Amino acid sequence: RTRAVMSKSRQQKVSLLALALTASHAFTFRPLAPFPAGGYTRRPHVLPDRTCARTSVPHIACAASQPRGLAIQGTGVNTQLVKFLTLNQLVVGVPALLLGGAQALGEGGHFLQSTTWVLGAIGCLPLALLGKSLAEARTEDVVDINWATDQLAIKLFGAQPQPLRALPWSLGLGVLVGVCEETAFRGLILPKVADLVMGTGVPAPIALLAGCTVSTILFAALHLNPAQLLKLPLSPEALTTLRVQLTTGAWFSLLAVGPGGSLGVAIVAHALYDASTFYTSHLDISSQYMYATRQAARDDSDQPRGARAWTAKRGEQWVHDCELLFHFLDRDRSQTVELYELLVGMHAYGFELAPQELARRWAASGAPGTPEAGALDLEHFLNFLGQSSKDAGTQAEATHSLADAQVTGLENKGLLGVRPTQ
């Protein structure tokens, strides 16, 4: 009887933990912030509808690291953000350890066995391929995912490449996330749910499947903005994020309970996956920023024909800022900005362009083709950004052009040195 009462008490604690794990990262504040220009709207940027789907960092941690625009710090590591991410993980890990995760970690870690590290490294490879495919995808549904991941890397390590400094910090954060989340979801929730289901007379394999399913769903919920799930039908971005998180959660469950698997294998795979994502994202984004800086300096010294007219209209600083933005968005370094790259830039600063306004601006810029099939070179990019919008209600010229809004977003922490307007 005493054991039954204790078992029931533990079950209640596990249920409360499951709710707490989801609720602790679910809070989001989304103020309305309309932008006074026709054809596009300004999206809220306190805690936006984003998640770091290429890592397993929970939604609120990624969202809090993403202010409007390209927030570029100098060299070094953003220790304040590291503290925030650490606290964010401890909210998950400490309760899990106290409620039985420590015992699961001790019994299922097997970190002294070489097979744990080998299988964990092998288990990380499919996730690394998934992350690579997402990073290289050119579709609108991955704009959120890729920008959130890049922005987190920018905020952590800044714009200057620092591979030796970023490596140990990436490994440390990866280990922290792997231990905390795997202990909670695969070390505690998964077996507890399986035991509950098996206690009703269900065969063990089905009970284990139920445990994997519940822990995977909770894992995915932790990494999503709940506001996305409340909007039906789900947006393409939300569906892609949900699929990615369910896939990674299911894979970690398989590594934990599958043939030859253990909690330690899941932790190693999880830690390596997140560490590699932090590190490679830093290398990619810092390399792109350095490329943009060099190209913008070259454009300043040998200004393209189309830029001269805009220099006379808007000044050298405005043109330089737009050149830097152009080359930063040109991730394939083709000297043109395609629709996907343009959407990344718009998304980064919180603006959504109505399809008809996008088509109008594209045609007015002089760029050949359509937004879906064409690309903007630097001259057409300046024309696209420099146009003034017409307010649909008054037909009067708006007080800000799209370029003003875009370049203003670059200021935060000094990428372009342009003071933001309120």
XYZ file of C-alpha atoms in Angstrom, residues 118-258:
141
model
C 30.292 5.848 -30.936
C 26.545 5.263 -31.263
C 25.836 8.822 -30.136
C 28.146 10.240 -32.797
C 26.569 8.017 -35.435
C 23.108 9.008 -34.215
C 23.966 12.669 -34.675
C 24.703 12.263 -38.390
C 21.097 12.012 -39.679
C 20.182 15.119 -37.674
C 23.193 16.971 -39.059
C 22.037 16.089 -42.577
C 18.535 17.302 -41.710
C 19.947 20.590 -40.440
C 22.074 20.980 -43.566
C 19.094 20.395 -45.830
C 17.106 23.020 -43.928
C 19.940 25.523 -44.103
C 20.227 25.044 -47.860
C 16.490 25.021 -48.571
C 15.186 27.956 -50.597
C 11.505 27.834 -49.699
C 9.423 30.303 -47.713
C 8.468 27.812 -44.996
C 12.061 27.646 -43.694
C 12.654 31.413 -43.518
C 11.703 31.449 -39.812
C 13.854 28.451 -38.965
C 17.006 29.575 -40.719
C 16.890 33.201 -39.635
C 16.214 32.236 -36.003
C 19.227 29.934 -35.996
C 21.519 32.478 -37.645
C 20.356 35.271 -35.361
C 21.057 33.186 -32.263
C 24.591 32.530 -33.549
C 25.068 36.247 -34.240
C 23.912 37.189 -30.777
C 26.134 34.578 -29.140
C 29.414 35.125 -30.970
C 29.099 38.339 -32.964
C 29.941 39.036 -36.604
C 33.701 38.484 -36.551
C 34.858 34.894 -37.161
C 36.322 33.458 -33.958
C 36.405 29.675 -34.447
C 38.725 28.895 -31.526
C 36.631 30.822 -29.018
C 33.257 29.685 -30.348
C 34.129 25.977 -30.303
C 34.321 25.357 -26.510
C 31.273 27.555 -25.867
C 29.298 25.666 -28.512
C 30.315 22.350 -26.974
C 29.405 23.549 -23.489
C 25.959 24.741 -24.546
C 25.398 21.561 -26.517
C 26.249 19.380 -23.518
C 24.011 21.446 -21.250
C 21.037 21.167 -23.607
C 21.625 17.465 -24.250
C 21.849 16.503 -20.580
C 18.924 18.623 -19.370
C 16.438 17.845 -22.119
C 17.254 14.167 -22.595
C 17.153 13.531 -18.849
C 13.719 15.162 -18.687
C 12.093 13.710 -21.786
C 13.794 10.389 -22.462
C 15.118 9.644 -18.974
C 12.028 10.567 -16.954
C 8.829 11.198 -18.926
C 9.252 8.397 -21.479
C 9.684 5.510 -18.978
C 7.110 6.912 -16.544
C 4.451 7.129 -19.240
C 5.366 3.625 -20.430
C 5.014 2.292 -16.869
C 1.621 3.975 -16.478
C 0.332 2.491 -19.699
C 1.767 -0.947 -18.980
C 0.079 -0.868 -15.561
C -3.272 -0.966 -17.351
C -2.433 -4.339 -18.902
C -1.153 -3.077 -22.233
C 1.732 -5.115 -23.722
C 5.183 -3.697 -23.066
C 6.032 -2.804 -26.703
C 2.845 -0.754 -27.060
C 3.430 0.883 -23.704
C 6.951 1.803 -24.751
C 5.596 3.251 -27.992
C 3.131 5.319 -25.962
C 5.975 6.637 -23.835
C 7.962 7.603 -26.912
C 4.926 9.297 -28.444
C 4.030 11.366 -25.386
C 7.607 12.433 -24.701
C 8.090 13.392 -28.359
C 4.914 15.493 -28.434
C 5.912 17.290 -25.235
C 9.407 17.804 -26.624
C 8.015 19.384 -29.790
C 5.588 21.542 -27.797
C 8.469 22.898 -25.718
C 10.179 24.180 -28.839
C 7.164 25.820 -30.459
C 5.454 29.100 -29.888
C 1.973 28.092 -28.662
C 0.496 31.027 -30.580
C 1.446 29.209 -33.784
C -0.512 26.115 -32.756
C -3.627 28.131 -31.909
C -3.891 29.535 -35.420
C -5.753 27.087 -37.626
C -4.994 26.108 -40.242
C -1.323 26.081 -39.329
C 0.945 28.240 -41.436
C 3.549 26.526 -43.655
C 6.268 27.800 -41.289
C 4.527 26.319 -38.229
C 3.956 22.995 -39.995
C 7.606 22.774 -41.034
C 8.797 23.620 -37.526
C 6.415 21.069 -36.001
C 7.561 18.339 -38.389
C 11.219 19.055 -37.668
C 10.766 18.980 -33.897
C 8.653 15.814 -33.986
C 11.291 14.175 -36.185
C 14.168 15.084 -33.879
C 12.196 14.091 -30.768
C 11.257 10.724 -32.266
C 14.867 10.118 -33.302
C 16.167 10.837 -29.805
C 13.551 8.436 -28.415
C 14.737 5.726 -30.798
C 18.336 6.303 -29.744
C 17.287 5.955 -26.104
C 15.186 2.776 -26.309
C 16.113 1.193 -29.640
